[in-house]
Coordinates of C-alpha atoms in Angstrom, one line a residue:
M1 CA -103.5 -128.2 39.2
Q2 CA -99.9 -127.7 38.1
S3 CA -97.5 -130.3 39.6
L4 CA -93.9 -129.6 40.3
S5 CA -91.1 -132.1 41.0
R6 CA -89.0 -131.4 44.0
A7 CA -86.0 -130.6 41.7
Q8 CA -88.1 -128.0 39.9
A9 CA -89.2 -126.5 43.3
R10 CA -85.6 -126.3 44.4
R11 CA -84.5 -124.6 41.2
I12 CA -87.4 -122.1 41.5
A13 CA -86.4 -121.4 45.1
V14 CA -82.7 -120.9 44.3
A15 CA -83.6 -118.7 41.3
A16 CA -86.0 -116.6 43.4
Q17 CA -83.3 -116.0 46.0
G18 CA -81.0 -114.5 43.3
F19 CA -78.5 -117.3 42.8
L20 CA -79.0 -117.2 39.0
D21 CA -78.2 -113.5 38.7
P22 CA -74.9 -112.9 36.9
R23 CA -72.1 -111.7 39.3
H24 CA -70.6 -108.4 38.5
A25 CA -66.9 -108.0 38.3
T26 CA -67.1 -105.2 40.8
P27 CA -70.4 -105.2 42.7
D28 CA -71.9 -101.8 43.4
L29 CA -75.0 -100.3 45.0
R30 CA -77.1 -101.4 42.1
T31 CA -75.9 -105.0 42.5
L32 CA -76.7 -104.8 46.2
G33 CA -80.1 -103.4 45.5
R34 CA -80.9 -106.1 43.0
T35 CA -79.8 -108.7 45.5
V36 CA -81.9 -107.4 48.4
R37 CA -84.9 -107.2 46.0
R38 CA -84.5 -111.0 45.8
T39 CA -83.9 -111.7 49.4
G40 CA -86.4 -109.1 50.7
V41 CA -84.6 -108.8 54.0
L42 CA -81.1 -109.4 55.5
Q43 CA -81.2 -110.9 59.0
I44 CA -78.9 -109.2 61.5
D45 CA -77.0 -111.1 64.1
S46 CA -74.0 -110.1 66.2
V47 CA -72.1 -113.5 66.0
N48 CA -68.8 -112.7 64.3
V49 CA -67.1 -116.1 64.3
L50 CA -66.8 -115.8 60.5
Q51 CA -68.6 -112.7 59.3
R52 CA -71.7 -111.0 60.7
A53 CA -74.8 -112.6 59.4
H54 CA -76.2 -109.7 57.3
Y55 CA -73.0 -109.5 55.2
M56 CA -72.9 -113.1 54.3
P57 CA -76.0 -113.5 52.0
L58 CA -74.7 -110.7 49.8
F59 CA -71.4 -112.5 49.4
S60 CA -73.2 -115.8 48.7
R61 CA -75.0 -114.2 45.8
M62 CA -72.7 -111.4 44.7
G63 CA -69.3 -112.8 45.4
P64 CA -66.5 -110.8 47.0
Y65 CA -67.8 -107.2 47.5
D66 CA -67.0 -104.2 49.6
T67 CA -68.9 -104.5 52.8
G68 CA -69.0 -100.7 52.9
L69 CA -71.7 -100.9 50.3
L70 CA -74.1 -102.3 52.9
D71 CA -73.0 -99.8 55.5
R72 CA -73.5 -97.0 53.1
A73 CA -77.0 -98.3 51.9
S74 CA -78.2 -98.6 55.5
G75 CA -76.3 -95.8 57.3
R76 CA -76.2 -92.8 54.9
A77 CA -78.8 -90.7 53.2
P78 CA -80.5 -91.4 50.9
R79 CA -81.0 -94.7 52.6
R80 CA -81.9 -97.8 50.6
L81 CA -82.2 -100.1 53.6
V82 CA -83.3 -99.6 57.2
E83 CA -83.4 -101.8 60.3
Y84 CA -86.6 -103.1 61.7
W85 CA -88.1 -106.3 63.1
A86 CA -89.2 -107.5 59.6
H87 CA -88.2 -111.2 60.0
V88 CA -86.4 -110.8 63.3
A89 CA -84.0 -107.9 63.5
A90 CA -83.2 -107.3 59.9
F91 CA -82.3 -104.8 57.2
M92 CA -85.2 -104.2 54.8
P93 CA -85.8 -102.0 51.8
V94 CA -86.7 -98.6 53.1
D95 CA -90.0 -98.6 51.1
L96 CA -91.3 -101.3 53.5
W97 CA -91.4 -98.8 56.3
P98 CA -95.1 -97.8 55.7
H99 CA -96.1 -101.4 55.5
M100 CA -94.6 -102.0 59.0
Q101 CA -96.8 -99.3 60.5
H102 CA -99.4 -101.8 61.6
R103 CA -96.7 -103.7 63.4
M104 CA -95.4 -100.6 65.1
R105 CA -99.0 -99.6 66.1
H106 CA -99.4 -103.1 67.6
Y107 CA -96.4 -102.5 69.8
R108 CA -97.5 -99.0 70.8
E109 CA -100.9 -100.2 71.7
G110 CA -100.5 -103.8 72.8
G111 CA -97.0 -103.7 74.2
H112 CA -94.2 -106.2 74.2
P113 CA -92.5 -108.2 77.0
W114 CA -89.8 -105.6 77.0
M115 CA -92.4 -102.9 77.6
D116 CA -93.7 -104.1 80.9
G117 CA -93.3 -101.3 83.4
R118 CA -92.3 -98.8 80.9
N119 CA -91.0 -95.5 82.2
S120 CA -92.7 -92.6 80.4
S121 CA -90.4 -90.0 81.9
L122 CA -87.4 -92.0 80.7
A123 CA -88.9 -92.3 77.2
D124 CA -89.5 -88.5 77.1
S125 CA -85.9 -87.9 78.3
L126 CA -84.5 -90.2 75.6
M127 CA -86.6 -88.6 72.9
A128 CA -85.5 -85.1 74.0
E129 CA -81.9 -86.1 73.9
L130 CA -82.2 -87.5 70.4
R131 CA -84.1 -84.5 69.2
E132 CA -81.4 -82.2 70.5
R133 CA -78.2 -84.2 69.9
G134 CA -79.0 -86.4 66.9
R135 CA -78.0 -90.0 66.4
R136 CA -76.7 -91.7 69.6
T137 CA -76.1 -95.1 71.0
A138 CA -77.8 -96.3 74.2
R139 CA -74.4 -95.8 75.9
D140 CA -74.2 -92.2 74.7
L141 CA -77.7 -91.5 76.0
D142 CA -77.0 -93.2 79.3
D143 CA -74.0 -90.8 79.8
G144 CA -76.0 -87.8 78.8
L145 CA -79.3 -88.2 80.7
P146 CA -80.0 -86.4 83.9
R147 CA -78.8 -88.4 86.9
L148 CA -82.1 -88.7 88.7
K149 CA -82.4 -92.0 90.5
Q150 CA -86.1 -91.7 91.1
H151 CA -86.6 -91.9 87.3
W152 CA -84.5 -95.0 86.4
G153 CA -81.8 -95.6 88.9
W154 CA -78.8 -94.9 86.6
N155 CA -79.5 -98.3 85.0
W156 CA -78.1 -98.4 81.5
S157 CA -80.0 -101.6 80.6
E158 CA -83.2 -99.7 81.4
A159 CA -82.3 -97.0 78.9
K160 CA -81.4 -99.6 76.3
K161 CA -84.6 -101.4 76.9
E162 CA -86.6 -98.2 76.6
L163 CA -84.9 -97.4 73.3
E164 CA -85.7 -100.8 72.0
C165 CA -89.4 -100.3 72.9
L166 CA -89.4 -96.9 71.1
F167 CA -87.7 -98.7 68.1
L168 CA -90.4 -101.4 68.0
A169 CA -93.1 -98.8 68.2
G170 CA -91.6 -96.8 65.3
E171 CA -91.0 -93.7 67.5
V172 CA -87.2 -93.9 66.9
A173 CA -85.3 -95.5 64.0
V174 CA -81.8 -96.9 63.6
A175 CA -79.5 -94.5 61.7
G176 CA -76.6 -97.0 61.6
R177 CA -74.2 -99.0 63.6
T178 CA -70.9 -98.2 65.3
P179 CA -67.8 -100.3 64.7
Q180 CA -68.7 -102.0 68.0
F181 CA -72.0 -103.0 66.5
E182 CA -74.1 -100.7 68.7
R183 CA -77.2 -99.3 67.2
L184 CA -77.3 -95.5 66.6
Y185 CA -80.8 -94.3 67.3
D186 CA -82.4 -91.2 65.8
L187 CA -85.8 -89.7 65.0
P188 CA -87.5 -91.4 62.0
E189 CA -87.7 -88.1 60.1
R190 CA -83.9 -88.0 60.1
V191 CA -83.5 -91.6 58.9
I192 CA -86.4 -92.4 56.6
P193 CA -86.5 -90.5 53.3
R194 CA -89.1 -87.8 53.3
A195 CA -90.9 -89.3 50.2
V196 CA -91.4 -92.6 52.1
L197 CA -92.7 -90.9 55.2
A198 CA -95.1 -88.9 53.1
Q199 CA -96.8 -92.0 51.7
P200 CA -100.3 -92.9 52.9
V201 CA -100.2 -95.5 55.6
P202 CA -101.6 -98.8 54.1
T203 CA -104.6 -100.4 55.8
D204 CA -103.7 -103.5 57.8
A205 CA -105.1 -105.7 55.0
E206 CA -103.0 -103.9 52.4
A207 CA -99.9 -104.2 54.5
H208 CA -100.5 -108.0 55.0
R209 CA -101.0 -108.5 51.3
E210 CA -97.8 -106.7 50.5
L211 CA -95.7 -108.7 53.0
V212 CA -97.1 -112.0 51.7
R213 CA -96.5 -110.9 48.1
R214 CA -92.9 -110.0 48.8
A215 CA -92.5 -113.3 50.7
A216 CA -93.8 -115.1 47.6
V217 CA -91.5 -113.3 45.3
S218 CA -88.5 -114.2 47.5
H219 CA -89.6 -117.8 47.8
G220 CA -90.8 -118.5 44.3
V221 CA -92.7 -121.5 45.5
A222 CA -93.8 -121.9 49.2
T223 CA -96.3 -123.2 51.6
A224 CA -98.6 -121.0 53.6
R225 CA -96.4 -121.6 56.6
D226 CA -93.3 -120.5 54.6
L227 CA -95.1 -117.3 53.4
R228 CA -96.2 -116.5 57.0
D229 CA -92.8 -117.1 58.5
Y230 CA -90.8 -114.9 56.1
Y231 CA -92.1 -111.7 57.7
R232 CA -93.1 -113.4 60.9
M233 CA -96.8 -112.9 60.5
H234 CA -99.8 -114.4 62.3
H235 CA -101.9 -116.8 60.3
S236 CA -104.9 -114.5 60.8
Q237 CA -102.9 -111.9 58.8
S238 CA -101.3 -114.1 56.2
G239 CA -104.3 -116.4 55.5
P240 CA -106.7 -113.7 54.0
A241 CA -103.8 -112.2 52.2
I242 CA -102.9 -115.5 50.5
E243 CA -106.5 -116.1 49.5
S244 CA -106.7 -112.6 48.0
L245 CA -103.5 -113.1 46.0
V246 CA -104.8 -116.5 44.7
E247 CA -108.1 -114.9 43.7
E248 CA -106.2 -112.3 41.7
G249 CA -103.9 -114.8 40.1
E250 CA -100.7 -113.6 41.6
L251 CA -100.3 -116.8 43.5
V252 CA -101.1 -120.1 41.8
E253 CA -101.8 -123.2 43.8
V254 CA -99.5 -126.1 42.9
T255 CA -98.4 -129.5 44.2
V256 CA -94.8 -130.6 44.8
E257 CA -94.2 -134.3 44.3
G258 CA -97.9 -134.7 44.5
R259 CA -98.2 -132.8 47.8
P260 CA -100.7 -130.0 47.9
G261 CA -100.5 -126.8 49.8
Y262 CA -97.9 -125.0 47.8
Y263 CA -98.2 -121.6 46.1
L264 CA -96.2 -120.5 43.1
H265 CA -95.7 -116.9 42.3
R266 CA -96.9 -116.2 38.8
D267 CA -93.6 -114.5 37.9
A268 CA -91.3 -117.1 39.3
R269 CA -88.6 -118.4 37.0
I270 CA -88.6 -122.2 36.5
P271 CA -85.0 -122.8 35.2
R272 CA -84.1 -126.1 33.6
R273 CA -80.6 -125.9 35.2
V274 CA -79.0 -124.0 38.0
E275 CA -75.2 -123.4 38.2
A276 CA -75.1 -122.0 41.8
R277 CA -72.1 -122.4 44.1
A278 CA -72.4 -120.8 47.5
L279 CA -71.7 -121.1 51.2
L280 CA -74.8 -120.2 53.1
S281 CA -74.9 -118.4 56.4
P282 CA -77.0 -120.1 59.1
F283 CA -79.2 -117.0 58.8
D284 CA -79.5 -117.1 55.0
P285 CA -83.2 -116.8 53.8
L286 CA -82.8 -119.8 51.6
V287 CA -82.3 -122.1 54.7
W288 CA -83.7 -120.2 57.7
E289 CA -87.0 -122.0 57.7
R290 CA -85.8 -125.5 58.7
G291 CA -88.9 -127.3 57.7
R292 CA -88.8 -125.9 54.2
T293 CA -85.1 -126.8 53.9
E294 CA -85.9 -130.4 54.7
A295 CA -88.9 -130.5 52.4
L296 CA -87.2 -129.1 49.3
F297 CA -83.5 -129.9 49.8
D298 CA -83.8 -133.1 52.1
F299 CA -81.3 -131.3 54.3
F300 CA -81.7 -131.5 58.1
Y301 CA -80.1 -128.4 59.6
R302 CA -79.9 -126.9 63.1
I303 CA -77.8 -124.0 64.4
E304 CA -75.6 -125.5 67.1
I305 CA -74.2 -122.2 68.5
Y306 CA -76.4 -122.6 71.6
V307 CA -75.9 -126.3 72.0
P308 CA -73.3 -127.5 74.6
E309 CA -70.1 -128.5 72.9
H310 CA -70.3 -132.2 73.8
K311 CA -73.8 -132.3 72.2
R312 CA -72.9 -130.7 68.9
V313 CA -73.1 -132.9 65.8
H314 CA -71.4 -130.9 63.1
G315 CA -69.8 -128.0 64.9
Y316 CA -70.2 -124.5 66.2
Y317 CA -70.8 -122.3 63.2
V318 CA -71.8 -124.6 60.3
L319 CA -72.5 -123.3 56.8
P320 CA -74.4 -125.4 54.2
F321 CA -72.8 -125.7 50.8
L322 CA -75.1 -125.1 47.8
L323 CA -73.9 -126.6 44.5
G324 CA -76.3 -126.4 41.6
D325 CA -79.8 -126.9 43.1
R326 CA -78.7 -129.1 45.9
I327 CA -77.1 -128.7 49.3
V328 CA -74.3 -131.1 49.1
G329 CA -72.2 -130.5 52.2
R330 CA -71.6 -128.4 55.3
V331 CA -68.5 -126.9 56.9
D332 CA -67.8 -125.6 60.4
L333 CA -65.8 -122.4 59.8
K334 CA -64.0 -119.8 61.8
A335 CA -62.1 -116.7 60.7
D336 CA -58.9 -116.6 62.7
R337 CA -58.1 -113.0 62.0
R338 CA -55.1 -112.8 64.3
A339 CA -53.4 -115.7 62.4
G340 CA -54.8 -114.7 59.0
I341 CA -56.3 -118.2 58.6
L342 CA -59.8 -119.4 57.5
R343 CA -60.1 -122.5 59.7
V344 CA -62.3 -125.4 58.6
H345 CA -62.9 -127.2 61.8
A346 CA -65.0 -129.9 60.1
A347 CA -66.3 -130.8 56.6
Y348 CA -69.1 -133.2 55.8
A349 CA -70.6 -134.4 52.5
E350 CA -74.3 -135.0 52.2
P351 CA -75.5 -138.4 50.9
G352 CA -75.3 -138.5 47.2
A353 CA -73.0 -135.5 47.0
P354 CA -71.3 -135.3 43.5
A355 CA -67.7 -136.2 43.0
E356 CA -66.7 -132.6 42.4
T357 CA -68.0 -131.4 45.8
A358 CA -64.6 -131.1 47.5
E359 CA -63.1 -129.3 44.5
Q360 CA -66.0 -126.8 44.2
L361 CA -66.0 -126.3 48.0
A362 CA -62.3 -125.5 48.0
L363 CA -62.8 -122.9 45.3
E364 CA -65.6 -121.2 47.3
L365 CA -63.5 -121.3 50.5
H366 CA -60.6 -119.6 48.6
S367 CA -63.0 -116.9 47.5
L368 CA -64.4 -116.5 51.0
A369 CA -60.9 -116.3 52.5
G370 CA -59.9 -113.6 50.0
W371 CA -63.0 -111.6 50.8
L372 CA -62.3 -111.8 54.5
G373 CA -58.7 -110.8 54.0
L374 CA -57.3 -114.2 55.2
A375 CA -54.2 -115.5 53.6
D376 CA -54.5 -119.2 54.3
I377 CA -57.0 -122.0 54.7
S378 CA -56.5 -124.8 57.3
V379 CA -58.6 -127.9 57.1
A380 CA -58.9 -130.1 60.2
S381 CA -59.4 -133.8 60.1
R382 CA -63.0 -133.9 61.4
G383 CA -65.7 -135.0 59.0
D384 CA -66.0 -137.4 56.0
L385 CA -65.2 -134.7 53.5
S386 CA -62.1 -133.2 55.3
A387 CA -59.4 -135.3 53.6
A388 CA -60.6 -134.7 50.1
L389 CA -61.2 -131.0 50.9
R390 CA -57.7 -130.6 52.3
A391 CA -56.2 -132.1 49.2
E392 CA -58.2 -129.8 46.9
V393 CA -57.2 -126.8 49.0
R394 CA -53.6 -127.7 48.6
T395 CA -54.1 -128.1 44.9
A396 CA -55.7 -124.7 44.6
D397 CA -52.9 -123.2 46.7
A398 CA -50.3 -124.7 44.4
A399 CA -52.2 -123.4 41.3
S400 CA -52.4 -119.9 42.7

């Protein structure tokens, strides 16, 4: 059985996620498409302290880019990406739609906590409104529906809940987002390309294999748990799929530092060196499975957004800093748009971080600030890396 060192496994993981792809001077839709083929999905989250979560992994891999590219790819025909509960709420390549039909059927037949006490007359009214009026937000539909209290009591949240149930079941699709980040719902045939809708629906086993295969491509090397988590599968779905892919030779069983239970995708690159430099969103696929992040990168990471302020260790919105094949630091960031400042509330170095960490982090912060349209960077005094980082930011400012 092939044995990998932890450093090799890290380099495989970083390469699989697209950090070795050369950055284009001006990223375009082809660049975006290549990047999403690496990540598989882009998790969506509404927190906008720095930048919404789905935009950040693209910046981390592509560098400064026009965020309108993602809006265009997901909101205009012919769509390249579409929203669904692929990991959690996420953008996924539109060709995954048929492979999510088993999940949609599960929600239609088995329900969801949101679906308790569903109102069929409300669902019918919502579908009729979408059919007649086209893409609409829940707020639009709430304003337009018949005001019949016996149906749903004028309760906007009930309309929104019903739309989310229809979305989970695949009976409606998301056609885009408003500037206020509200979903625009529409009929699937108006959102999903006709050629995709015309494809035969895979069997459950075929869909499970495809999801595990894509997870393996995006991970490069992974445990069964990692592969299962990527598309939030049940072990009864992922287990047989993994076995099948091993039998066919697409997945190869390997050890990492002598530990069994890892699977290497046969096409994964095993680079000798990685030159990556990136700030990672808390929702970046490279770090979203915390056990994997600890096992490969020896990096303990938790999102502290939901932790009371007095219990936070590193800050509110903390981004790991990837340098080479290691995570060497973390920074608590906020985009102060009114003042035009990228605020670094805290900066920390990881044990063994190289001497150039502060310098390289300052360069990446300048790139991030420019992308966000922020003119200045302010580094607070919290954290063992803050003083060195502040000095490097000043040096970079003077050089520019």
